[in-house]
PDB file of C-alpha atoms in Angstrom:
ATOM      1  CA  MET A 675      60.660  51.050 -22.224  1.00 48.00           C
ATOM      2  CA  ALA A 676      57.906  48.436 -22.418  1.00 50.00           C
ATOM      3  CA  LYS A 677      58.506  45.558 -24.760  1.00 55.00           C
ATOM      4  CA  LYS A 678      56.401  45.778 -27.878  1.00 53.00           C
ATOM      5  CA  THR A 679      53.909  42.935 -28.257  1.00 49.00           C
ATOM      6  CA  SER A 680      54.849  40.791 -31.174  1.00 52.00           C
ATOM      7  CA  TYR A 681      52.505  39.579 -33.841  1.00 49.00           C
ATOM      8  CA  GLN A 682      52.964  36.021 -32.602  1.00 59.00           C
ATOM      9  CA  ASP A 683      51.974  37.050 -29.070  1.00 59.00           C
ATOM     10  CA  LEU A 684      48.840  38.715 -30.397  1.00 54.00           C
ATOM     11  CA  ALA A 685      47.933  35.706 -32.495  1.00 56.00           C
ATOM     12  CA  THR A 686      48.373  33.402 -29.520  1.00 65.00           C
ATOM     13  CA  ARG A 687      46.188  35.656 -27.358  1.00 59.00           C
ATOM     14  CA  VAL A 688      43.499  35.739 -30.029  1.00 54.00           C
ATOM     15  CA  GLU A 689      43.541  31.948 -30.193  1.00 62.00           C
ATOM     16  CA  GLU A 690      43.189  31.742 -26.407  1.00 60.00           C
ATOM     17  CA  LEU A 691      40.256  34.161 -26.438  1.00 54.00           C
ATOM     18  CA  GLU A 692      38.609  32.274 -29.286  1.00 56.00           C
ATOM     19  CA  LYS A 693      39.008  28.998 -27.367  1.00 58.00           C
ATOM     20  CA  THR A 694      37.548  30.576 -24.207  1.00 54.00           C
ATOM     21  CA  THR A 695      34.636  31.947 -26.216  1.00 52.00           C
ATOM     22  CA  CYS A 696      34.083  28.524 -27.746  1.00 52.00           C
ATOM     23  CA  ASP A 697      34.129  26.956 -24.271  1.00 58.00           C
ATOM     24  CA  TYR A 698      31.586  29.497 -23.052  1.00 54.00           C
ATOM     25  CA  GLU A 699      29.352  28.761 -26.033  1.00 60.00           C
ATOM     26  CA  GLN A 700      29.562  25.025 -25.333  1.00 63.00           C
ATOM     27  CA  MET A 701      28.762  25.626 -21.677  1.00 61.00           C
ATOM     28  CA  GLU A 702      25.851  27.856 -22.630  1.00 62.00           C
ATOM     29  CA  ALA A 703      24.507  25.224 -25.035  1.00 62.00           C
ATOM     30  CA  GLN A 704      24.861  22.539 -22.365  1.00 66.00           C
ATOM     31  CA  LEU A 705      23.087  24.699 -19.787  1.00 62.00           C
ATOM     32  CA  LEU A 706      20.324  25.392 -22.292  1.00 66.00           C
ATOM     33  CA  LYS A 707      19.825  21.652 -22.822  1.00 65.00           C
ATOM     34  CA  LEU A 708      19.686  21.026 -19.090  1.00 69.00           C
ATOM     35  CA  SER A 709      17.257  23.909 -18.643  1.00 69.00           C
ATOM     36  CA  HIS A 710      14.924  22.521 -21.314  1.00 69.00           C
ATOM     37  CA  ALA A 711      15.132  19.055 -19.771  1.00 70.00           C
ATOM     38  CA  VAL A 712      14.142  20.398 -16.361  1.00 73.00           C
ATOM     39  CA  GLU A 713      11.414  22.677 -17.694  1.00 79.00           C
ATOM     40  CA  GLN A 714       9.850  19.936 -19.826  1.00 79.00           C
ATOM     41  CA  SER A 715      10.345  17.076 -17.391  1.00 82.00           C
ATOM     42  CA  PRO A 716       7.259  14.865 -16.790  1.00 83.00           C
ATOM     43  CA  SER A 717       8.311  14.772 -13.128  1.00 87.00           C
ATOM     44  CA  ALA A 718       7.893  17.648 -10.697  1.00 90.00           C
ATOM     45  CA  ILE A 719      11.260  19.192  -9.784  1.00 90.00           C
ATOM     46  CA  MET A 720      11.930  21.415  -6.788  1.00 90.00           C
ATOM     47  CA  ILE A 721      15.217  23.014  -5.746  1.00 91.00           C
ATOM     48  CA  THR A 722      15.704  24.348  -2.210  1.00 93.00           C
ATOM     49  CA  ASP A 723      18.577  25.898  -0.325  1.00 93.00           C
ATOM     50  CA  ALA A 724      20.348  24.018   2.446  1.00 92.00           C
ATOM     51  CA  SER A 725      17.649  24.957   4.974  1.00 91.00           C
ATOM     52  CA  GLY A 726      14.763  23.744   2.785  1.00 91.00           C
ATOM     53  CA  ALA A 727      13.616  27.149   1.474  1.00 93.00           C
ATOM     54  CA  ILE A 728      12.256  26.773  -2.071  1.00 93.00           C
ATOM     55  CA  GLU A 729      14.256  28.482  -4.809  1.00 92.00           C
ATOM     56  CA  TYR A 730      12.810  26.872  -7.949  1.00 91.00           C
ATOM     57  CA  VAL A 731       9.949  24.665  -9.141  1.00 90.00           C
ATOM     58  CA  ASN A 732       9.354  23.515 -12.721  1.00 90.00           C
ATOM     59  CA  PRO A 733       6.058  23.714 -14.695  1.00 90.00           C
ATOM     60  CA  ARG A 734       5.154  20.100 -13.877  1.00 91.00           C
ATOM     61  CA  PHE A 735       5.148  21.019 -10.181  1.00 91.00           C
ATOM     62  CA  THR A 736       2.553  23.715 -10.918  1.00 91.00           C
ATOM     63  CA  GLU A 737       0.447  21.283 -12.985  1.00 90.00           C
ATOM     64  CA  MET A 738       0.542  18.726 -10.193  1.00 90.00           C
ATOM     65  CA  THR A 739      -0.183  21.062  -7.273  1.00 90.00           C
ATOM     66  CA  GLY A 740      -1.882  24.098  -8.796  1.00 89.00           C
ATOM     67  CA  LEU A 741       0.691  26.270  -6.992  1.00 88.00           C
ATOM     68  CA  LEU A 742       2.521  28.891  -9.049  1.00 90.00           C
ATOM     69  CA  GLY A 743       6.272  29.173  -8.694  1.00 85.00           C
ATOM     70  CA  GLU A 744       6.173  32.775  -7.474  1.00 87.00           C
ATOM     71  CA  LYS A 745       3.741  31.756  -4.732  1.00 87.00           C
ATOM     72  CA  VAL A 746       5.965  29.057  -3.250  1.00 89.00           C
ATOM     73  CA  ILE A 747       9.470  30.407  -3.787  1.00 92.00           C
ATOM     74  CA  GLY A 748      10.852  31.443  -0.415  1.00 92.00           C
ATOM     75  CA  LYS A 749       8.581  29.103   1.523  1.00 91.00           C
ATOM     76  CA  ASN A 750       9.940  26.084   3.336  1.00 90.00           C
ATOM     77  CA  ALA A 751       9.182  22.864   1.464  1.00 88.00           C
ATOM     78  CA  ALA A 752       7.877  21.296   4.689  1.00 85.00           C
ATOM     79  CA  GLU A 753       4.919  23.722   4.618  1.00 83.00           C
ATOM     80  CA  LEU A 754       3.467  22.013   1.544  1.00 82.00           C
ATOM     81  CA  GLY A 755       2.765  18.624   3.061  1.00 75.00           C
ATOM     82  CA  LYS A 756       2.521  16.272   5.997  1.00 77.00           C
ATOM     83  CA  GLN A 757       5.203  13.917   7.230  1.00 77.00           C
ATOM     84  CA  SER A 758       5.615  12.148  10.551  1.00 81.00           C
ATOM     85  CA  SER A 759       8.425  13.338  12.839  1.00 84.00           C
ATOM     86  CA  GLU A 760      10.161   9.988  12.491  1.00 88.00           C
ATOM     87  CA  ASP A 761      10.031  10.034   8.661  1.00 86.00           C
ATOM     88  CA  LYS A 762      11.158  13.664   8.575  1.00 86.00           C
ATOM     89  CA  GLN A 763      14.143  12.964  10.831  1.00 89.00           C
ATOM     90  CA  ASN A 764      15.102   9.932   8.763  1.00 91.00           C
ATOM     91  CA  MET A 765      14.895  11.976   5.556  1.00 90.00           C
ATOM     92  CA  TRP A 766      17.143  14.741   6.900  1.00 91.00           C
ATOM     93  CA  ASN A 767      19.634  12.226   8.273  1.00 92.00           C
ATOM     94  CA  VAL A 768      19.980  10.703   4.799  1.00 93.00           C
ATOM     95  CA  ILE A 769      20.256  13.880   2.716  1.00 92.00           C
ATOM     96  CA  LYS A 770      22.467  15.757   5.186  1.00 91.00           C
ATOM     97  CA  SER A 771      24.915  12.872   5.012  1.00 91.00           C
ATOM     98  CA  GLY A 772      25.036  13.270   1.234  1.00 90.00           C
ATOM     99  CA  GLY A 773      22.841  10.272   0.451  1.00 91.00           C
ATOM    100  CA  VAL A 774      19.767  10.026  -1.760  1.00 92.00           C
ATOM    101  CA  TRP A 775      16.446   9.685   0.071  1.00 93.00           C
ATOM    102  CA  HIS A 776      13.510   7.831  -1.491  1.00 92.00           C
ATOM    103  CA  GLY A 777      10.033   7.977   0.011  1.00 89.00           C
ATOM    104  CA  GLU A 778       6.499   9.336  -0.118  1.00 89.00           C
ATOM    105  CA  PHE A 779       4.836  12.594   0.876  1.00 87.00           C
ATOM    106  CA  HIS A 780       1.185  13.381   1.565  1.00 87.00           C
ATOM    107  CA  ASN A 781       1.151  16.911   0.185  1.00 84.00           C
ATOM    108  CA  ARG A 782      -1.501  19.571  -0.264  1.00 83.00           C
ATOM    109  CA  LYS A 783      -2.654  21.151  -3.519  1.00 87.00           C
ATOM    110  CA  LYS A 784      -3.753  24.753  -3.956  1.00 86.00           C
ATOM    111  CA  THR A 785      -7.375  23.591  -3.599  1.00 87.00           C
ATOM    112  CA  GLY A 786      -6.574  22.171  -0.162  1.00 83.00           C
ATOM    113  CA  GLU A 787      -6.907  18.619  -1.487  1.00 86.00           C
ATOM    114  CA  TYR A 788      -4.199  16.220  -0.411  1.00 87.00           C
ATOM    115  CA  TYR A 789      -2.381  13.972  -2.846  1.00 89.00           C
ATOM    116  CA  TRP A 790       0.364  11.352  -2.607  1.00 90.00           C
ATOM    117  CA  GLU A 791       3.711  11.810  -4.283  1.00 91.00           C
ATOM    118  CA  ARG A 792       6.700   9.491  -4.570  1.00 90.00           C
ATOM    119  CA  ALA A 793       9.941  11.420  -4.386  1.00 91.00           C
ATOM    120  CA  SER A 794      13.706  11.225  -4.361  1.00 92.00           C
ATOM    121  CA  ILE A 795      15.845  13.963  -2.772  1.00 93.00           C
ATOM    122  CA  SER A 796      19.557  14.477  -3.325  1.00 92.00           C
ATOM    123  CA  CYS A 797      21.993  17.262  -2.525  1.00 91.00           C
ATOM    124  CA  LEU A 798      24.274  19.638  -4.447  1.00 89.00           C
ATOM    125  CA  LYS A 799      27.686  20.420  -2.988  1.00 89.00           C
ATOM    126  CA  SER A 800      30.189  23.226  -3.406  1.00 86.00           C
ATOM    127  CA  LYS A 801      33.870  22.778  -4.255  1.00 84.00           C
ATOM    128  CA  THR A 802      34.550  22.623  -0.523  1.00 88.00           C
ATOM    129  CA  ASN A 803      32.074  19.698  -0.243  1.00 89.00           C
ATOM    130  CA  ALA A 804      29.522  21.796   1.656  1.00 91.00           C
ATOM    131  CA  ILE A 805      25.852  21.146   0.866  1.00 92.00           C
ATOM    132  CA  THR A 806      24.342  24.185  -0.855  1.00 92.00           C
ATOM    133  CA  HIS A 807      21.059  22.911  -2.286  1.00 92.00           C
ATOM    134  CA  TYR A 808      18.643  19.997  -2.356  1.00 93.00           C
ATOM    135  CA  ILE A 809      16.845  18.712  -5.442  1.00 91.00           C
ATOM    136  CA  LYS A 810      13.555  16.843  -5.159  1.00 92.00           C
ATOM    137  CA  ILE A 811      12.150  14.905  -8.113  1.00 91.00           C
ATOM    138  CA  SER A 812       8.642  13.543  -7.614  1.00 90.00           C
ATOM    139  CA  GLU A 813       5.561  12.105  -9.294  1.00 91.00           C
ATOM    140  CA  ASP A 814       1.889  11.959  -8.348  1.00 90.00           C
ATOM    141  CA  ILE A 815       0.963   8.444  -7.215  1.00 90.00           C
ATOM    142  CA  THR A 816      -2.529   9.240  -5.868  1.00 88.00           C
ATOM    143  CA  GLU A 817      -4.261   7.024  -8.439  1.00 87.00           C
ATOM    144  CA  LEU A 818      -1.854   4.197  -7.651  1.00 86.00           C
ATOM    145  CA  LYS A 819      -2.599   4.558  -3.928  1.00 86.00           C
ATOM    146  CA  GLU A 820      -6.352   4.556  -4.585  1.00 85.00           C
ATOM    147  CA  ALA A 821      -6.026   1.464  -6.806  1.00 85.00           C
ATOM    148  CA  GLN A 822      -4.008  -0.304  -4.096  1.00 83.00           C
ATOM    149  CA  LYS A 823      -6.629   0.628  -1.499  1.00 82.00           C
ATOM    150  CA  ALA A 824      -9.461  -0.613  -3.729  1.00 84.00           C
ATOM    151  CA  LEU A 825      -7.567  -3.867  -4.299  1.00 83.00           C
ATOM    152  CA  MET A 826      -7.057  -4.316  -0.567  1.00 85.00           C
ATOM    153  CA  GLU A 827     -10.741  -3.659   0.129  1.00 82.00           C
ATOM    154  CA  SER A 828     -11.658  -6.121  -2.613  1.00 79.00           C
ATOM    155  CA  GLU A 829      -9.362  -8.734  -1.066  1.00 82.00           C
ATOM    156  CA  GLN A 830     -10.898  -8.134   2.352  1.00 84.00           C
ATOM    157  CA  GLN A 831     -14.399  -8.471   0.902  1.00 82.00           C
ATOM    158  CA  ARG A 832     -13.373 -11.656  -0.897  1.00 82.00           C
ATOM    159  CA  TYR A 833     -12.001 -13.002   2.385  1.00 82.00           C
ATOM    160  CA  GLN A 834     -15.270 -12.158   4.166  1.00 81.00           C
ATOM    161  CA  ASP A 835     -17.246 -13.845   1.375  1.00 75.00           C
ATOM    162  CA  GLN A 836     -15.061 -16.921   1.675  1.00 79.00           C
ATOM    163  CA  LYS A 837     -15.651 -16.985   5.428  1.00 78.00           C
ATOM    164  CA  SER A 838     -19.404 -16.702   4.885  1.00 75.00           C
ATOM    165  CA  MET A 839     -19.342 -19.505   2.336  1.00 79.00           C
ATOM    166  CA  ALA A 840     -17.260 -21.625   4.718  1.00 74.00           C
ATOM    167  CA  VAL A 841     -19.803 -21.044   7.501  1.00 71.00           C
ATOM    168  CA  LEU A 842     -22.684 -21.983   5.204  1.00 75.00           C
ATOM    169  CA  LYS A 843     -20.874 -25.097   4.011  1.00 76.00           C
ATOM    170  CA  PHE A 844     -20.076 -26.057   7.576  1.00 71.00           C
ATOM    171  CA  ALA A 845     -23.711 -25.618   8.629  1.00 70.00           C
ATOM    172  CA  ASN A 846     -24.919 -27.604   5.611  1.00 73.00           C
ATOM    173  CA  ASP A 847     -22.442 -30.433   6.222  1.00 73.00           C
ATOM    174  CA  LEU A 848     -23.415 -30.591   9.889  1.00 70.00           C
ATOM    175  CA  ALA A 849     -27.121 -30.651   9.070  1.00 70.00           C
ATOM    176  CA  LEU A 850     -26.659 -33.501   6.584  1.00 71.00           C
ATOM    177  CA  LYS A 851     -24.505 -35.431   9.029  1.00 72.00           C
ATOM    178  CA  LEU A 852     -27.125 -35.053  11.788  1.00 70.00           C
ATOM    179  CA  MET A 853     -29.943 -36.065   9.467  1.00 70.00           C
ATOM    180  CA  ASP A 854     -28.082 -39.262   8.529  1.00 69.00           C
ATOM    181  CA  GLU A 855     -27.261 -40.131  12.124  1.00 71.00           C
ATOM    182  CA  LEU A 856     -30.656 -39.259  13.631  1.00 71.00           C
ATOM    183  CA  ARG A 857     -32.996 -40.661  10.982  1.00 70.00           C
ATOM    184  CA  ASN A 858     -32.753 -44.366  11.905  1.00 74.00           C
ATOM    185  CA  PRO A 859     -32.970 -43.937  15.724  1.00 73.00           C
ATOM    186  CA  LEU A 860     -35.925 -41.547  15.409  1.00 71.00           C
ATOM    187  CA  THR A 861     -37.717 -43.911  13.036  1.00 74.00           C
ATOM    188  CA  ALA A 862     -37.190 -46.830  15.417  1.00 73.00           C
ATOM    189  CA  ILE A 863     -38.292 -44.873  18.480  1.00 73.00           C
ATOM    190  CA  GLY A 864     -41.400 -43.598  16.680  1.00 73.00           C
ATOM    191  CA  GLY A 865     -42.321 -47.071  15.407  1.00 74.00           C
ATOM    192  CA  PHE A 866     -41.976 -48.904  18.698  1.00 71.00           C
ATOM    193  CA  ALA A 867     -43.613 -46.101  20.646  1.00 74.00           C
ATOM    194  CA  ASN A 868     -46.589 -46.426  18.281  1.00 72.00           C
ATOM    195  CA  ARG A 869     -46.773 -50.186  18.929  1.00 70.00           C
ATOM    196  CA  ILE A 870     -46.828 -49.578  22.674  1.00 71.00           C
ATOM    197  CA  THR A 871     -49.839 -47.306  22.273  1.00 72.00           C
ATOM    198  CA  GLN A 872     -51.739 -50.089  20.461  1.00 70.00           C
ATOM    199  CA  LYS A 873     -51.604 -52.385  23.545  1.00 68.00           C
ATOM    200  CA  ASP A 874     -51.964 -55.587  21.475  1.00 65.00           C
ATOM    201  CA  PHE A 875     -48.906 -57.354  22.836  1.00 63.00           C
ATOM    202  CA  THR A 876     -47.767 -59.290  25.871  1.00 64.00           C
ATOM    203  CA  GLY A 877     -45.792 -57.937  28.810  1.00 68.00           C
ATOM    204  CA  GLU A 878     -42.661 -59.560  27.432  1.00 74.00           C
ATOM    205  CA  LYS A 879     -43.063 -57.619  24.182  1.00 75.00           C
ATOM    206  CA  LEU A 880     -43.502 -54.375  26.109  1.00 73.00           C
ATOM    207  CA  SER A 881     -40.178 -54.993  27.813  1.00 77.00           C
ATOM    208  CA  ASP A 882     -38.520 -55.672  24.434  1.00 78.00           C
ATOM    209  CA  TYR A 883     -40.004 -52.506  22.914  1.00 73.00           C
ATOM    210  CA  ALA A 884     -38.914 -50.427  25.870  1.00 77.00           C
ATOM    211  CA  GLN A 885     -35.383 -51.838  25.572  1.00 80.00           C
ATOM    212  CA  ILE A 886     -35.245 -50.984  21.866  1.00 78.00           C
ATOM    213  CA  ILE A 887     -36.503 -47.454  22.524  1.00 78.00           C
ATOM    214  CA  PHE A 888     -33.853 -47.033  25.243  1.00 78.00           C
ATOM    215  CA  GLU A 889     -31.058 -48.261  22.950  1.00 79.00           C
ATOM    216  CA  GLN A 890     -32.174 -45.963  20.134  1.00 77.00           C
ATOM    217  CA  SER A 891     -32.351 -42.997  22.495  1.00 79.00           C
ATOM    218  CA  GLN A 892     -28.739 -43.738  23.476  1.00 79.00           C
ATOM    219  CA  LYS A 893     -27.781 -43.627  19.792  1.00 78.00           C
ATOM    220  CA  LEU A 894     -29.538 -40.261  19.511  1.00 76.00           C
ATOM    221  CA  ASP A 895     -27.641 -38.969  22.540  1.00 76.00           C
ATOM    222  CA  ALA A 896     -24.308 -40.197  21.128  1.00 78.00           C
ATOM    223  CA  ALA A 897     -25.037 -38.583  17.741  1.00 76.00           C
ATOM    224  CA  LEU A 898     -25.892 -35.259  19.387  1.00 76.00           C
ATOM    225  CA  ASN A 899     -22.724 -35.397  21.492  1.00 77.00           C
ATOM    226  CA  ARG A 900     -20.633 -36.022  18.385  1.00 74.00           C
ATOM    227  CA  ALA A 901     -22.296 -33.059  16.707  1.00 72.00           C
ATOM    228  CA  LEU A 902     -21.590 -30.836  19.717  1.00 72.00           C
ATOM    229  CA  ASN A 903     -17.959 -31.931  19.793  1.00 73.00           C
ATOM    230  CA  TYR A 904     -17.726 -31.249  16.062  1.00 70.00           C
ATOM    231  CA  LEU A 905     -19.127 -27.752  16.572  1.00 66.00           C
ATOM    232  CA  ARG A 906     -16.802 -27.086  19.492  1.00 68.00           C
ATOM    233  CA  SER A 907     -13.747 -28.250  17.565  1.00 70.00           C
ATOM    234  CA  ALA A 908     -14.669 -26.243  14.478  1.00 64.00           C
ATOM    235  CA  SER A 909     -15.263 -23.066  16.519  1.00 62.00           C
ATOM    236  CA  GLU A 910     -11.660 -23.221  17.764  1.00 61.00           C
ATOM    237  CA  LYS A 911     -10.220 -23.263  14.226  1.00 62.00           C
ATOM    238  CA  PRO A 912      -9.990 -20.190  11.974  1.00 58.00           C
ATOM    239  CA  LEU A 913     -12.223 -20.293   8.910  1.00 49.00           C
ATOM    240  CA  VAL A 914     -10.505 -19.758   5.594  1.00 49.00           C
TER     241      VAL A 914
END
Protein backbone atom coordinates (compact mmCIF):
# COMPACT_ATOMS: atom_id res chain seq x y z
CA MET A 1 0.00 0.00 0.00
CA ALA A 2 1.38 3.38 -1.07
CA LYS A 3 2.47 5.68 1.69
CA LYS A 4 0.08 8.55 2.20
CA THR A 5 1.60 11.96 1.50
CA SER A 6 1.85 13.92 4.67
CA TYR A 7 0.80 17.50 5.12
CA GLN A 8 4.43 18.48 5.63
CA ASP A 9 5.40 16.84 2.32
CA LEU A 10 2.66 18.74 0.54
CA ALA A 11 3.67 22.02 2.12
CA THR A 12 7.28 21.48 1.12
CA ARG A 13 6.25 20.68 -2.46
CA VAL A 14 4.09 23.80 -2.61
CA GLU A 15 7.02 25.89 -1.42
CA GLU A 16 9.26 24.35 -4.09
CA LEU A 17 6.69 25.07 -6.80
CA GLU A 18 6.22 28.62 -5.56
CA LYS A 19 10.00 29.15 -5.62
CA THR A 20 10.23 27.73 -9.16
CA THR A 21 7.37 29.97 -10.27
CA CYS A 22 9.11 32.95 -8.69
CA ASP A 23 12.34 32.03 -10.50
CA TYR A 24 10.46 31.79 -13.80
CA GLU A 25 8.88 35.19 -13.20
CA GLN A 26 12.30 36.71 -12.47
CA MET A 27 13.72 35.11 -15.60
CA GLU A 28 10.78 36.37 -17.63
CA ALA A 29 11.23 39.89 -16.26
CA GLN A 30 14.95 39.77 -17.01
CA LEU A 31 14.31 38.53 -20.55
CA LEU A 32 11.75 41.29 -21.04
CA LYS A 33 14.32 43.90 -19.99
CA LEU A 34 16.91 42.48 -22.37
CA SER A 35 14.34 42.36 -25.17
CA HIS A 36 13.44 46.02 -24.66
CA ALA A 37 17.11 46.97 -24.56
CA VAL A 38 17.77 45.23 -27.87
CA GLU A 39 14.61 46.53 -29.54
CA GLN A 40 15.25 50.12 -28.47
CA SER A 41 19.01 50.11 -28.92
CA PRO A 42 20.45 53.10 -30.86
CA SER A 43 22.83 50.61 -32.50
CA ALA A 44 21.83 48.14 -35.19
CA ILE A 45 21.84 44.57 -33.87
CA MET A 46 21.91 41.43 -35.99
CA ILE A 47 21.93 37.81 -34.82
CA THR A 48 22.97 35.00 -37.17
CA ASP A 49 23.42 31.28 -36.83
CA ALA A 50 26.87 29.70 -36.88
CA SER A 51 26.98 29.78 -40.70
CA GLY A 52 26.08 33.48 -40.94
CA ALA A 53 22.39 33.09 -41.83
CA ILE A 54 20.39 35.98 -40.35
CA GLU A 55 17.90 35.06 -37.63
CA TYR A 56 17.10 38.47 -36.13
CA VAL A 57 17.56 42.20 -36.74
CA ASN A 58 16.32 45.00 -34.48
CA PRO A 59 14.34 48.12 -35.55
CA ARG A 60 17.49 50.27 -35.71
CA PHE A 61 18.85 47.95 -38.40
CA THR A 62 15.73 48.63 -40.48
CA GLU A 63 16.05 52.40 -39.92
CA MET A 64 19.68 52.32 -40.98
CA THR A 65 19.32 50.11 -44.05
CA GLY A 66 15.68 50.39 -45.09
CA LEU A 67 15.53 46.57 -45.08
CA LEU A 68 12.67 44.94 -43.18
CA GLY A 69 13.44 42.06 -40.87
CA GLU A 70 11.25 39.58 -42.74
CA LYS A 71 13.09 40.42 -45.96
CA VAL A 72 16.56 39.62 -44.62
CA ILE A 73 15.93 36.78 -42.19
CA GLY A 74 17.31 33.60 -43.73
CA LYS A 75 19.78 35.44 -45.94
CA ASN A 76 23.50 35.24 -45.34
CA ALA A 77 24.84 38.41 -43.74
CA ALA A 78 27.64 38.54 -46.33
CA GLU A 79 25.04 39.29 -49.03
CA LEU A 80 24.34 42.72 -47.55
CA GLY A 81 27.75 44.27 -48.09
CA LYS A 82 31.23 44.24 -49.54
CA GLN A 83 34.38 43.06 -47.81
CA SER A 84 37.76 42.08 -49.21
CA SER A 85 38.71 38.39 -49.08
CA GLU A 86 41.55 39.18 -46.69
CA ASP A 87 39.31 41.15 -44.28
CA LYS A 88 36.61 38.47 -44.45
CA GLN A 89 39.09 35.69 -43.65
CA ASN A 90 40.53 37.70 -40.77
CA MET A 91 37.05 38.34 -39.38
CA TRP A 92 36.09 34.65 -39.46
CA ASN A 93 39.40 33.62 -37.92
CA VAL A 94 38.72 35.93 -34.97
CA ILE A 95 35.07 35.08 -34.29
CA LYS A 96 35.45 31.33 -34.89
CA SER A 97 38.17 31.30 -32.26
CA GLY A 98 35.74 32.89 -29.80
CA GLY A 99 37.21 36.38 -29.99
CA VAL A 100 35.50 39.71 -30.62
CA TRP A 101 36.09 41.24 -34.05
CA HIS A 102 36.06 45.01 -34.56
CA GLY A 103 36.05 46.56 -38.03
CA GLU A 104 34.14 48.30 -40.80
CA PHE A 105 31.75 47.18 -43.52
CA HIS A 106 30.74 48.90 -46.75
CA ASN A 107 27.14 47.72 -46.86
CA ARG A 108 24.20 48.32 -49.16
CA LYS A 109 20.85 49.87 -48.27
CA LYS A 110 17.50 48.90 -49.76
CA THR A 111 17.85 51.82 -52.21
CA GLY A 112 21.10 50.32 -53.51
CA GLU A 113 23.11 53.12 -51.88
CA TYR A 114 26.21 52.03 -50.02
CA TYR A 115 27.00 53.21 -46.52
CA TRP A 116 29.81 52.63 -44.02
CA GLU A 117 29.21 50.94 -40.70
CA ARG A 118 31.53 50.29 -37.78
CA ALA A 119 30.80 46.96 -36.16
CA SER A 120 31.77 44.48 -33.49
CA ILE A 121 30.95 40.77 -33.80
CA SER A 122 31.02 38.24 -30.98
CA CYS A 123 29.78 34.68 -30.58
CA LEU A 124 27.29 32.81 -28.38
CA LYS A 125 28.22 29.34 -27.17
CA SER A 126 26.29 26.34 -25.93
CA LYS A 127 26.95 24.49 -22.66
CA THR A 128 29.33 22.26 -24.60
CA ASN A 129 31.29 25.37 -25.70
CA ALA A 130 30.15 25.04 -29.32
CA ILE A 131 29.44 28.28 -31.19
CA THR A 132 25.72 28.53 -31.96
CA HIS A 133 25.22 32.17 -32.97
CA TYR A 134 26.98 35.41 -33.80
CA ILE A 135 25.87 38.86 -32.67
CA LYS A 136 26.82 41.97 -34.64
CA ILE A 137 26.38 45.43 -33.14
CA SER A 138 27.00 48.31 -35.55
CA GLU A 139 26.53 52.01 -36.20
CA ASP A 140 26.40 54.12 -39.35
CA ILE A 141 29.64 56.08 -39.76
CA THR A 142 29.03 57.36 -43.32
CA GLU A 143 28.96 61.01 -42.22
CA LEU A 144 32.17 60.49 -40.26
CA LYS A 145 33.84 58.95 -43.33
CA GLU A 146 32.66 61.84 -45.53
CA ALA A 147 33.93 64.38 -42.98
CA GLN A 148 37.31 62.61 -42.85
CA LYS A 149 37.48 62.60 -46.65
CA ALA A 150 36.60 66.31 -46.82
CA LEU A 151 39.27 67.05 -44.21
CA MET A 152 41.85 65.09 -46.18
CA GLU A 153 40.93 66.90 -49.40
CA SER A 154 41.14 70.21 -47.55
CA GLU A 155 44.59 69.28 -46.23
CA GLN A 156 45.72 68.30 -49.72
CA GLN A 157 44.42 71.59 -51.13
CA ARG A 158 46.15 73.49 -48.34
CA TYR A 159 49.37 71.65 -49.16
CA GLN A 160 49.01 72.54 -52.85
CA ASP A 161 48.35 76.18 -51.93
CA GLN A 162 51.44 76.19 -49.74
CA LYS A 163 53.49 74.76 -52.60
CA SER A 164 52.15 77.44 -54.95
CA MET A 165 52.95 80.17 -52.45
CA ALA A 166 56.43 78.70 -51.96
CA VAL A 167 57.00 78.74 -55.73
CA LEU A 168 55.83 82.35 -55.98
CA LYS A 169 58.02 83.38 -53.06
CA PHE A 170 60.98 81.58 -54.57
CA ALA A 171 60.45 83.30 -57.93
CA ASN A 172 60.06 86.69 -56.24
CA ASP A 173 63.19 86.22 -54.12
CA LEU A 174 65.18 85.14 -57.16
CA ALA A 175 63.97 88.10 -59.20
CA LEU A 176 64.93 90.56 -56.45
CA LYS A 177 68.31 88.91 -56.01
CA LEU A 178 69.02 89.12 -59.76
CA MET A 179 67.90 92.74 -59.93
CA ASP A 180 70.31 93.65 -57.12
CA GLU A 181 73.22 91.77 -58.66
CA LEU A 182 72.65 92.87 -62.27
CA ARG A 183 71.77 96.53 -61.78
CA ASN A 184 75.29 97.90 -61.18
CA PRO A 185 77.07 95.91 -63.96
CA LEU A 186 74.35 96.80 -66.49
CA THR A 187 74.51 100.47 -65.52
CA ALA A 188 78.29 100.50 -65.90
CA ILE A 189 78.23 98.67 -69.23
CA GLY A 190 75.54 101.00 -70.59
CA GLY A 191 77.38 104.12 -69.42
CA PHE A 192 80.78 103.24 -70.83
CA ALA A 193 79.30 101.88 -74.04
CA ASN A 194 77.58 105.25 -74.48
CA ARG A 195 80.90 107.08 -73.98
CA ILE A 196 82.53 104.92 -76.65
CA THR A 197 79.85 105.95 -79.13
CA GLN A 198 80.63 109.64 -78.50
CA LYS A 199 84.23 109.25 -79.79
CA ASP A 200 85.53 112.25 -77.78
CA PHE A 201 88.36 110.44 -76.04
CA THR A 202 91.87 109.19 -76.70
CA GLY A 203 92.88 105.66 -77.62
CA GLU A 204 94.06 105.08 -74.07
CA LYS A 205 90.59 105.93 -72.76
CA LEU A 206 89.00 103.53 -75.24
CA SER A 207 91.17 100.75 -73.86
CA ASP A 208 90.15 101.67 -70.29
CA TYR A 209 86.45 101.73 -71.21
CA ALA A 210 86.71 98.40 -72.97
CA GLN A 211 88.42 96.90 -69.91
CA ILE A 212 85.67 98.19 -67.62
CA ILE A 213 82.96 96.83 -69.92
CA PHE A 214 84.73 93.44 -69.96
CA GLU A 215 85.01 93.34 -66.16
CA GLN A 216 81.35 94.27 -65.73
CA SER A 217 80.29 91.62 -68.23
CA GLN A 218 82.20 89.07 -66.14
CA LYS A 219 80.23 90.19 -63.08
CA LEU A 220 77.02 89.72 -65.07
CA ASP A 221 78.11 86.22 -66.09
CA ALA A 222 79.00 85.32 -62.49
CA ALA A 223 75.64 86.63 -61.22
CA LEU A 224 73.75 84.61 -63.83
CA ASN A 225 75.73 81.48 -62.96
CA ARG A 226 74.91 81.94 -59.28
CA ALA A 227 71.25 82.31 -60.17
CA LEU A 228 71.34 79.14 -62.27
CA ASN A 229 73.03 77.22 -59.47
CA TYR A 230 70.42 78.55 -57.05
CA LEU A 231 67.63 77.37 -59.34
CA ARG A 232 69.25 73.98 -59.82
CA SER A 233 69.74 73.48 -56.09
CA ALA A 234 66.19 74.56 -55.27
CA SER A 235 64.69 72.25 -57.91
CA GLU A 236 66.29 69.26 -56.16
CA LYS A 237 64.63 70.06 -52.82
CA PRO A 238 60.96 69.37 -52.04
CA LEU A 239 58.83 72.47 -51.56
CA VAL A 240 56.89 72.67 -48.33
